[in-house]
CSV table of C-alpha atoms and ligand atoms in Angstrom, one decimal:
chain,number,residue,atom,x,y,z
A,1,UNK,CA,0.0,0.1,0.0
A,2,UNK,CA,1.5,3.3,-0.9
A,3,UNK,CA,0.8,6.3,1.2
A,4,UNK,CA,-1.9,9.3,0.3
A,5,UNK,CA,-0.2,11.3,-2.4
A,6,UNK,CA,-0.4,14.9,-2.9
A,7,UNK,CA,-1.9,16.8,-5.7
A,8,UNK,CA,-0.7,20.4,-6.3
A,9,UNK,CA,-3.6,21.8,-8.4
A,10,UNK,CA,-3.5,24.5,-10.9
A,11,UNK,CA,-0.2,26.0,-10.7
A,12,UNK,CA,2.2,27.3,-13.4
A,13,UNK,CA,4.9,24.8,-13.6
A,14,UNK,CA,8.4,26.3,-14.0
A,15,UNK,CA,11.8,24.3,-14.4
A,16,UNK,CA,14.9,24.2,-16.7
A,17,UNK,CA,12.6,22.6,-19.3
A,18,UNK,CA,9.9,25.3,-19.5
A,19,UNK,CA,6.8,26.8,-18.3
A,20,UNK,CA,3.2,25.5,-18.4
A,21,UNK,CA,-0.1,25.4,-16.5
A,22,UNK,CA,-0.4,22.0,-15.0
A,23,UNK,CA,-1.6,19.8,-12.0
A,24,UNK,CA,1.4,17.9,-10.3
A,25,UNK,CA,0.7,14.6,-8.7
A,26,UNK,CA,3.3,13.3,-6.1
A,27,UNK,CA,3.3,9.9,-4.4
A,28,UNK,CA,6.0,8.1,-2.3
A,29,UNK,CA,8.2,11.1,-2.7
A,30,UNK,CA,8.4,11.1,-6.3
A,31,UNK,CA,6.5,13.1,-9.1
A,32,UNK,CA,4.3,10.7,-10.7
A,33,UNK,CA,2.3,12.9,-13.2
A,34,UNK,CA,2.1,16.2,-14.6
A,35,UNK,CA,-0.7,17.4,-16.6
A,36,UNK,CA,-4.0,18.9,-17.1
A,37,UNK,CA,-6.9,18.4,-14.8
A,38,UNK,CA,-5.6,15.3,-13.0
A,39,UNK,CA,-7.8,13.0,-11.1
A,40,UNK,CA,-6.6,11.0,-8.2
A,41,UNK,CA,-8.0,9.1,-5.5
A,42,UNK,CA,-6.4,9.3,-1.9
A,43,UNK,CA,-4.7,12.4,-2.1
A,44,UNK,CA,-4.1,15.7,-0.2
A,45,UNK,CA,-5.0,18.5,-2.6
A,46,UNK,CA,-2.9,21.8,-2.1
A,47,UNK,CA,-4.2,24.6,-3.9
A,48,UNK,CA,-1.6,26.4,-6.3
A,49,UNK,CA,-3.9,28.2,-8.3
A,50,UNK,CA,-2.2,31.7,-9.3
A,51,UNK,CA,1.1,30.2,-8.0
A,52,UNK,CA,4.3,29.1,-9.6
A,53,UNK,CA,5.3,25.3,-8.9
A,54,UNK,CA,9.1,25.2,-9.2
A,55,UNK,CA,12.0,22.8,-8.2
A,56,UNK,CA,12.9,23.5,-4.6
A,57,UNK,CA,15.5,26.3,-4.0
A,58,UNK,CA,18.9,25.2,-3.2
A,59,UNK,CA,21.1,27.3,-0.9
A,60,UNK,CA,25.1,27.0,-1.7
A,61,UNK,CA,25.7,29.0,1.4
A,62,UNK,CA,24.2,29.0,4.9
A,63,UNK,CA,25.7,29.2,8.1
A,64,UNK,CA,23.5,27.0,10.4
A,65,UNK,CA,25.9,27.5,13.5
A,66,UNK,CA,25.6,24.0,14.8
A,67,UNK,CA,27.8,22.7,16.5
A,68,UNK,CA,29.1,25.7,18.7
A,69,UNK,CA,26.7,28.5,18.4
A,70,UNK,CA,23.3,27.0,19.1
A,71,UNK,CA,21.9,30.3,20.6
A,72,UNK,CA,22.1,31.8,17.1
A,73,UNK,CA,20.9,29.0,15.0
A,74,UNK,CA,20.7,25.3,14.9
A,75,UNK,CA,20.2,22.6,11.9
A,76,UNK,CA,16.7,22.4,13.0
A,77,UNK,CA,15.8,26.0,13.2
A,78,UNK,CA,18.0,27.0,10.2
A,79,UNK,CA,16.3,24.2,8.0
A,80,UNK,CA,12.8,25.5,9.0
A,81,UNK,CA,13.6,29.0,8.1
A,82,UNK,CA,15.2,27.6,4.6
A,83,UNK,CA,11.8,25.4,4.1
A,84,UNK,CA,9.8,28.6,4.9
A,85,UNK,CA,11.9,30.4,2.3
A,86,UNK,CA,11.2,27.8,-0.4
A,87,UNK,CA,14.4,25.7,-0.1
A,88,UNK,CA,14.6,21.9,-0.1
A,89,UNK,CA,18.3,21.8,0.3
A,90,UNK,CA,21.2,23.9,1.8
A,91,UNK,CA,25.0,23.6,2.0
A,92,UNK,CA,25.9,24.1,5.6
A,93,UNK,CA,29.0,26.2,5.9
A,94,UNK,CA,31.9,24.6,8.0
A,95,UNK,CA,32.9,27.5,10.3
A,96,UNK,CA,31.3,25.9,13.3
A,97,UNK,CA,32.8,25.2,16.5
A,98,UNK,CA,34.5,22.7,16.2
A,99,UNK,CA,34.7,23.1,12.5
A,100,UNK,CA,33.5,20.6,9.6
A,101,UNK,CA,37.2,19.5,9.2
A,102,UNK,CA,36.7,16.0,10.7
A,103,UNK,CA,34.4,13.1,9.6
A,104,UNK,CA,32.8,12.7,13.1
A,105,UNK,CA,31.9,16.4,13.3
A,106,UNK,CA,30.6,16.3,9.8
A,107,UNK,CA,28.7,13.1,10.6
A,108,UNK,CA,27.1,14.9,13.4
A,109,UNK,CA,25.6,17.5,11.2
A,110,UNK,CA,24.3,15.0,8.8
A,111,UNK,CA,22.6,13.3,11.5
A,112,UNK,CA,21.2,16.3,13.1
A,113,UNK,CA,19.8,17.2,9.5
A,114,UNK,CA,18.1,13.8,9.1
A,115,UNK,CA,14.7,14.9,10.3
A,116,UNK,CA,14.9,18.7,9.4
A,117,UNK,CA,12.7,20.5,7.2
A,118,UNK,CA,15.2,20.4,4.2
A,119,UNK,CA,18.1,18.4,3.2
A,120,UNK,CA,21.3,19.6,4.7
A,121,UNK,CA,24.6,19.1,3.1
A,122,UNK,CA,27.5,19.9,5.0
A,123,UNK,CA,30.4,21.7,3.4
A,124,UNK,CA,34.0,20.7,4.6
A,125,UNK,CA,36.8,22.8,5.4
A,126,UNK,CA,39.8,23.1,2.8
A,127,UNK,CA,42.2,23.5,5.8
A,128,UNK,CA,42.4,22.1,9.3
A,129,UNK,CA,40.7,24.5,11.8
A,130,UNK,CA,40.4,26.9,8.8
A,131,UNK,CA,43.8,28.3,9.4
A,132,UNK,CA,45.0,27.9,5.9
A,133,UNK,CA,48.0,25.9,6.5
A,134,UNK,CA,47.7,21.8,6.4
A,135,UNK,CA,44.6,20.4,4.2
A,136,UNK,CA,41.6,19.1,6.0
A,137,UNK,CA,41.1,15.3,5.1
A,138,UNK,CA,39.1,16.3,2.0
A,139,UNK,CA,39.1,12.6,0.8
A,140,UNK,CA,37.5,11.2,4.0
A,141,UNK,CA,35.0,13.9,4.0
A,142,UNK,CA,34.2,13.2,0.3
A,143,UNK,CA,33.4,9.7,1.1
A,144,UNK,CA,30.8,11.2,3.5
A,145,UNK,CA,29.2,13.1,0.6
A,146,UNK,CA,31.0,16.4,1.2
A,147,UNK,CA,31.2,18.1,-2.4
A,148,UNK,CA,31.8,21.7,-1.3
A,149,UNK,CA,35.0,22.6,0.5
A,150,UNK,CA,35.5,26.1,1.7
A,151,UNK,CA,37.4,27.7,4.6
A,152,UNK,CA,34.4,30.5,4.3
A,153,UNK,CA,34.6,33.2,6.8
A,154,UNK,CA,38.3,32.9,6.1
A,155,UNK,CA,40.2,33.1,2.9
A,156,UNK,CA,42.7,30.6,1.8
A,157,UNK,CA,45.5,33.3,1.9
A,158,UNK,CA,48.7,31.2,0.8
A,159,UNK,CA,48.5,30.6,-3.0
A,160,UNK,CA,50.6,27.2,-2.4
A,161,UNK,CA,47.9,26.0,-0.1
A,162,UNK,CA,45.1,26.9,-2.5
A,163,UNK,CA,47.0,25.3,-5.3
A,164,UNK,CA,47.4,22.0,-3.2
A,165,UNK,CA,43.7,21.8,-2.3
A,166,UNK,CA,42.8,22.5,-6.2
A,167,UNK,CA,45.0,19.4,-6.8
A,168,UNK,CA,43.6,17.1,-4.3
A,169,UNK,CA,39.7,18.3,-4.9
A,170,UNK,CA,40.8,17.7,-8.8
A,171,UNK,CA,41.0,13.8,-7.8
A,172,UNK,CA,37.4,13.9,-6.0
A,173,UNK,CA,34.7,13.5,-8.5
A,174,UNK,CA,32.4,16.4,-8.0
A,175,UNK,CA,34.3,18.2,-5.4
A,176,UNK,CA,34.3,22.2,-5.9
A,177,UNK,CA,36.8,24.4,-4.0
A,178,UNK,CA,34.8,27.4,-2.6
A,179,UNK,CA,36.7,30.6,-1.9
A,180,UNK,CA,35.9,33.4,0.5
A,181,UNK,CA,37.9,36.1,-1.5
A,182,UNK,CA,38.9,38.5,0.7
A,183,UNK,CA,42.9,39.4,1.4
A,184,UNK,CA,43.1,39.1,5.2
A,185,UNK,CA,46.0,41.9,5.3
A,186,UNK,CA,44.2,44.3,2.8
A,187,UNK,CA,40.8,43.8,4.8
A,188,UNK,CA,42.3,43.8,8.4
A,189,UNK,CA,40.9,46.3,10.7
A,190,UNK,CA,38.1,47.2,8.1
A,191,UNK,CA,34.3,47.3,9.1
A,192,UNK,CA,32.7,48.5,6.0
A,193,UNK,CA,33.4,49.0,2.3
A,194,UNK,CA,36.4,51.5,2.1
A,195,UNK,CA,35.1,54.6,0.1
A,196,UNK,CA,33.5,57.8,0.1
A,197,UNK,CA,31.0,56.5,3.0
A,198,UNK,CA,33.6,55.0,5.2
A,199,UNK,CA,35.6,58.3,4.9
A,200,UNK,CA,32.4,60.5,5.8
A,201,UNK,CA,31.5,57.9,8.8
A,202,UNK,CA,35.2,57.6,10.0
A,203,UNK,CA,34.6,53.7,10.1
A,204,UNK,CA,37.8,52.1,8.7
A,205,UNK,CA,37.2,50.2,5.4
A,206,UNK,CA,37.8,47.1,3.5
A,207,UNK,CA,38.8,48.0,0.0
A,208,UNK,CA,37.5,46.2,-3.2
A,209,UNK,CA,41.1,45.2,-3.9
A,210,UNK,CA,41.0,42.9,-1.1
A,211,UNK,CA,38.4,40.9,-3.1
A,212,UNK,CA,39.7,41.4,-6.5
A,213,UNK,CA,43.4,40.4,-5.7
A,214,UNK,CA,42.3,37.0,-4.5
A,215,UNK,CA,39.8,36.5,-7.6
A,216,UNK,CA,42.4,37.4,-9.9
A,217,UNK,CA,45.0,35.1,-8.2
A,218,UNK,CA,42.4,32.0,-7.9
A,219,UNK,CA,41.4,32.5,-11.8
A,220,UNK,CA,44.9,31.9,-12.5
A,221,UNK,CA,45.2,28.8,-10.1
A,222,UNK,CA,42.2,27.1,-11.7
A,223,UNK,CA,44.0,27.6,-15.0
A,224,UNK,CA,47.1,26.3,-13.6
A,225,UNK,CA,45.2,23.0,-12.0
A,226,UNK,CA,42.1,22.9,-14.2
A,227,UNK,CA,40.2,22.2,-11.2
A,228,UNK,CA,36.8,24.1,-10.6
A,229,UNK,CA,36.9,27.0,-8.3
A,230,UNK,CA,33.5,28.8,-7.0
A,231,UNK,CA,33.8,32.4,-5.7
A,232,UNK,CA,31.5,33.0,-2.7
A,233,UNK,CA,29.6,36.2,-2.4
A,234,UNK,CA,31.0,38.3,-5.2
A,235,UNK,CA,30.6,41.8,-4.2
A,236,UNK,CA,32.5,44.2,-6.6
A,237,UNK,CA,32.2,45.1,-10.1
A,238,UNK,CA,36.0,44.4,-10.6
A,239,UNK,CA,35.5,40.8,-9.5
A,240,UNK,CA,32.5,40.3,-11.8
A,241,UNK,CA,34.7,41.6,-14.7
A,242,UNK,CA,37.4,39.0,-13.7
A,243,UNK,CA,35.0,36.0,-13.7
A,244,UNK,CA,33.3,37.1,-16.8
A,245,UNK,CA,36.9,37.1,-18.4
A,246,UNK,CA,37.7,33.7,-17.1
A,247,UNK,CA,34.5,32.1,-18.3
A,248,UNK,CA,35.2,33.6,-21.7
A,249,UNK,CA,38.3,32.0,-21.8
A,250,UNK,CA,36.7,28.5,-20.7
A,251,UNK,CA,38.1,28.4,-17.4
A,252,UNK,CA,36.2,26.2,-14.6
A,253,UNK,CA,35.0,29.0,-12.5
A,254,UNK,CA,31.5,29.8,-11.0
A,255,UNK,CA,30.5,32.5,-8.9
A,256,UNK,CA,27.7,33.4,-6.4
A,257,UNK,CA,26.2,36.6,-5.3
A,258,UNK,CA,24.2,37.4,-2.1
A,259,UNK,CA,20.8,39.2,-2.2
A,260,UNK,CA,22.6,42.1,0.0
A,261,UNK,CA,25.0,42.8,-2.6
A,262,UNK,CA,22.3,43.6,-5.0
A,263,UNK,CA,19.8,45.1,-2.8
A,264,UNK,CA,21.8,47.4,-0.5
A,265,UNK,CA,24.7,49.8,-0.3
A,266,UNK,CA,27.3,51.0,1.9
A,267,UNK,CA,25.3,54.1,2.3
A,268,UNK,CA,23.2,51.9,4.8
A,269,UNK,CA,25.9,51.8,7.2
A,270,UNK,CA,25.4,55.7,7.9
A,271,UNK,CA,22.8,54.3,10.2
A,272,UNK,CA,25.6,52.7,12.4
A,273,UNK,CA,23.3,49.7,12.7
A,274,UNK,CA,25.4,46.6,12.9
A,275,UNK,CA,22.6,44.8,11.1
A,276,UNK,CA,24.4,46.3,7.7
A,277,UNK,CA,27.8,45.0,8.7
A,278,UNK,CA,28.8,42.1,6.5
A,279,UNK,CA,31.9,40.6,4.9
A,280,UNK,CA,32.7,41.2,2.3
A,281,UNK,CA,30.8,44.5,2.9
A,282,UNK,CA,28.0,46.3,1.4
A,283,UNK,CA,29.6,48.1,-1.7
A,284,UNK,CA,28.7,51.0,-4.1
A,285,UNK,CA,25.9,51.6,-6.5
A,286,UNK,CA,28.3,50.9,-9.3
A,287,UNK,CA,29.1,47.7,-7.7
A,288,UNK,CA,25.3,46.7,-7.4
A,289,UNK,CA,24.7,47.7,-10.8
A,290,UNK,CA,27.6,45.4,-12.0
A,291,UNK,CA,26.5,42.5,-9.7
A,292,UNK,CA,23.0,42.7,-11.4
A,293,UNK,CA,24.6,42.7,-14.9
A,294,UNK,CA,26.7,39.6,-14.0
A,295,UNK,CA,23.4,38.0,-12.9
A,296,UNK,CA,21.6,38.9,-16.0
A,297,UNK,CA,24.3,37.7,-18.5
A,298,UNK,CA,25.3,34.5,-16.7
A,299,UNK,CA,28.5,35.7,-15.3
A,300,UNK,CA,27.4,34.9,-11.9
A,301,UNK,CA,25.7,31.5,-11.7
A,302,UNK,CA,24.0,31.5,-8.4
A,303,UNK,CA,22.3,33.5,-5.8
A,304,UNK,CA,23.1,32.3,-2.5
A,305,UNK,CA,21.9,33.6,1.0
A,306,UNK,CA,25.3,33.8,3.0
A,307,UNK,CA,22.5,33.3,5.9
A,308,UNK,CA,24.6,34.3,8.9
A,309,UNK,CA,22.6,34.4,12.1
A,310,UNK,CA,24.0,35.9,15.3
A,311,UNK,CA,23.1,36.1,18.8
A,312,UNK,CA,20.9,39.2,19.5
A,313,UNK,CA,23.1,40.4,22.1
A,314,UNK,CA,26.1,40.1,19.5
A,315,UNK,CA,24.4,42.3,17.0
A,316,UNK,CA,23.4,44.8,19.5
A,317,UNK,CA,27.3,45.8,20.0
A,318,UNK,CA,28.7,49.0,18.5
A,319,UNK,CA,29.1,49.0,14.7
A,320,UNK,CA,33.0,48.1,15.0
A,321,UNK,CA,32.6,45.3,17.6
A,322,UNK,CA,29.5,43.5,16.3
A,323,UNK,CA,30.3,40.4,14.2
A,324,UNK,CA,29.6,40.6,10.4
A,325,UNK,CA,26.8,38.7,8.6
A,326,UNK,CA,23.0,39.0,8.0
A,327,UNK,CA,20.0,36.5,7.8
A,328,UNK,CA,18.9,35.5,4.4
A,329,UNK,CA,17.0,32.4,3.9
A,330,UNK,CA,13.6,33.7,4.4
A,331,UNK,CA,14.1,36.8,2.3
A,332,UNK,CA,16.3,35.7,-0.7
A,333,UNK,CA,13.6,34.5,-2.9
A,334,UNK,CA,11.3,37.7,-2.4
A,335,UNK,CA,14.3,40.1,-2.8
A,336,UNK,CA,15.1,38.3,-6.2
A,337,UNK,CA,11.5,38.4,-7.3
A,338,UNK,CA,11.1,42.2,-6.1
A,339,UNK,CA,14.4,43.6,-7.1
A,340,UNK,CA,15.3,41.7,-10.2
A,341,UNK,CA,12.4,40.0,-11.8
A,342,UNK,CA,9.6,42.8,-11.2
A,343,UNK,CA,12.0,45.6,-12.6
A,344,UNK,CA,13.0,43.2,-15.7
A,345,UNK,CA,16.6,42.4,-14.8
A,346,UNK,CA,15.6,38.7,-15.0
A,347,UNK,CA,12.9,36.6,-16.4
A,348,UNK,CA,11.4,34.3,-13.8
A,349,UNK,CA,12.9,31.3,-15.0
A,350,UNK,CA,16.4,32.7,-15.0
A,351,UNK,CA,15.8,33.8,-11.6
A,352,UNK,CA,14.7,30.2,-10.5
A,353,UNK,CA,17.8,28.8,-12.4
A,354,UNK,CA,20.1,31.1,-10.0
A,355,UNK,CA,18.2,30.0,-7.0
A,356,UNK,CA,17.6,26.2,-7.7
A,357,UNK,CA,19.0,24.3,-10.8
A,358,UNK,CA,22.4,25.9,-11.2
A,359,UNK,CA,23.3,25.6,-7.4
A,360,UNK,CA,22.2,22.4,-7.2
A,361,UNK,CA,24.4,21.2,-10.0
A,362,UNK,CA,27.4,22.9,-8.6
A,363,UNK,CA,26.9,21.4,-5.2
A,364,UNK,CA,26.4,17.8,-6.7
A,365,UNK,CA,22.8,17.8,-5.3
A,366,UNK,CA,21.3,16.1,-8.2
A,367,UNK,CA,18.3,15.2,-6.4
A,368,UNK,CA,17.3,18.6,-6.4
A,369,UNK,CA,16.8,21.4,-8.8
A,370,UNK,CA,14.2,19.5,-11.0
A,371,UNK,CA,12.8,18.9,-13.5
A,372,UNK,CA,9.4,18.6,-12.4
A,373,UNK,CA,8.5,15.5,-14.3
A,374,UNK,CA,7.4,11.9,-13.6
A,375,UNK,CA,10.3,9.9,-11.9
A,376,UNK,CA,11.9,12.6,-10.3
A,377,UNK,CA,12.3,13.4,-6.7
A,378,UNK,CA,9.3,15.5,-5.3
A,379,UNK,CA,11.4,18.5,-3.9
A,380,UNK,CA,9.2,21.4,-4.9
A,381,UNK,CA,8.2,24.8,-3.8
A,382,UNK,CA,4.9,26.6,-4.4
A,383,UNK,CA,5.5,30.4,-4.8
A,384,UNK,CA,2.5,33.1,-4.7
A,385,UNK,CA,4.4,35.7,-6.9
A,386,UNK,CA,1.7,38.3,-5.9
A,387,UNK,CA,1.8,38.2,-2.3
A,388,UNK,CA,2.9,41.3,-0.7
A,389,UNK,CA,4.3,41.2,3.0
A,390,UNK,CA,6.6,43.3,5.0
A,391,UNK,CA,9.9,42.2,6.7
A,392,UNK,CA,9.2,41.6,10.5
A,393,UNK,CA,12.3,40.2,12.3
A,394,UNK,CA,10.0,38.9,15.2
A,395,UNK,CA,8.0,36.8,12.6
A,396,UNK,CA,11.0,35.0,11.1
A,397,UNK,CA,11.6,31.3,12.1
A,398,UNK,CA,15.4,31.8,12.4
A,399,UNK,CA,16.6,31.7,15.9
A,400,UNK,CA,18.3,35.1,15.1
A,401,UNK,CA,17.0,38.5,14.6
A,402,UNK,CA,19.6,40.2,12.4
A,403,UNK,CA,17.9,41.1,9.1
A,404,UNK,CA,18.8,44.3,7.4
A,405,UNK,CA,15.6,44.3,5.6
A,406,UNK,CA,13.4,45.1,8.8
A,407,UNK,CA,10.0,47.0,7.5
A,408,UNK,CA,11.0,46.4,3.6
A,409,UNK,CA,7.9,45.6,1.5
A,410,UNK,CA,8.5,42.8,-0.7
A,411,UNK,CA,6.4,40.9,-3.4
A,412,UNK,CA,6.3,37.1,-3.8
A,413,UNK,CA,6.3,34.7,-1.0
A,414,UNK,CA,6.5,30.9,-0.5
A,415,UNK,CA,3.2,29.2,-0.1
A,416,UNK,CA,4.0,25.6,0.1
A,417,UNK,CA,7.3,23.6,0.2
A,418,UNK,CA,7.4,19.8,-0.4
A,419,UNK,CA,10.5,17.7,0.7
A,420,UNK,CA,10.5,14.1,-0.9
A,421,UNK,CA,6.8,14.5,-1.4
A,422,UNK,CA,6.0,15.7,2.0
A,423,UNK,CA,4.6,19.0,2.4
A,424,UNK,CA,6.9,20.6,5.0
A,425,UNK,CA,5.2,24.2,4.6
A,426,UNK,CA,1.5,24.2,4.0
A,427,UNK,CA,0.1,27.9,3.2
A,428,UNK,CA,3.2,29.5,4.8
A,429,UNK,CA,3.1,27.4,7.7
A,430,UNK,CA,6.2,25.0,8.7
A,431,UNK,CA,5.0,21.5,9.4
A,432,UNK,CA,8.1,20.3,11.0
B,1,ZN,ZN1,32.4,34.3,3.2
């Protein structure tokens, strides 16, 4: 006996293959039928009228803070926030305490994610303790399923270590080395973008060159080793240009942008509100325009959240003392729809490619990212593109409150999310 199925009724199905109005019938975790006016018995029907039915979103870059900082977030609460944001899979960054440089710690995160509201795929460290010296046991972590390796939060400073990491990753099928491109010495002591606003505010800055120097170097190392490099949270126009150039030369590089880097600028720091502090920092209007152009022309492959929860007290410190980072999982889709799709920077399918099937492919999460077609796993999200809402930090599912979008009015909201055929969000309410 199979369990009762779920029928998503009357939505506009959008995946990498196209766009059509259809019902979607799901049984036993799998899409079994996509078509007009499906009739089925023993099903729960979820209304998708006026909505988009898409492959679940995939976040390449989320900090779930477990183990070590469960006051800010846990795998459970972060996954719930993700599901409410339309995500069916997230890559959990390894800058935890202890870090994910060890098979036992990675195993504990996998176990914590087993009953979570989305699939949690831990990334592994590139170097032991993220110190940039000695390689982590990447082969052992790969055997546990790790595909994304990064010291995120820290840049791999040594070109020699980065080269060895790439050479080793090149022997691990599907592995990708993801760089937090910020030269530590250039960025040292800086709390925001170095420019007109940092001078006016008297806050020490982090120059754009801290990012571009590392991107330029790692493009060369991708060429030297032939191994894929992924650039996390690209924030500058100059880095976008370097990636565009590298791709034109056929080099194996990919890049992501975070919503805050195409929706906010360094001018926001004039409030001295630590909610606007992030690494790499909010940049200029020209950088925002360049990120948008990079998203539109395919230079940037992925929109990733860099969801970075912090304890409320930590973010109540003065700007220069507060830790960097912003929440992202529950606002990324709506920011993309409001700031990129509505103004015509991207069409809907291109936006979903950046949020779902491109990151799924880069992270090796081949069950995710669609297509919405018979025989494929039913990891889906149903989006009401017309729903209007206002960001209220008290109503977010994340354990933390550090969103920079307090009071921002957004259009587009997740209505249902389905993980392996099970509705984990119904009508905007988390079910687990
Ligand atoms: Zn980072």
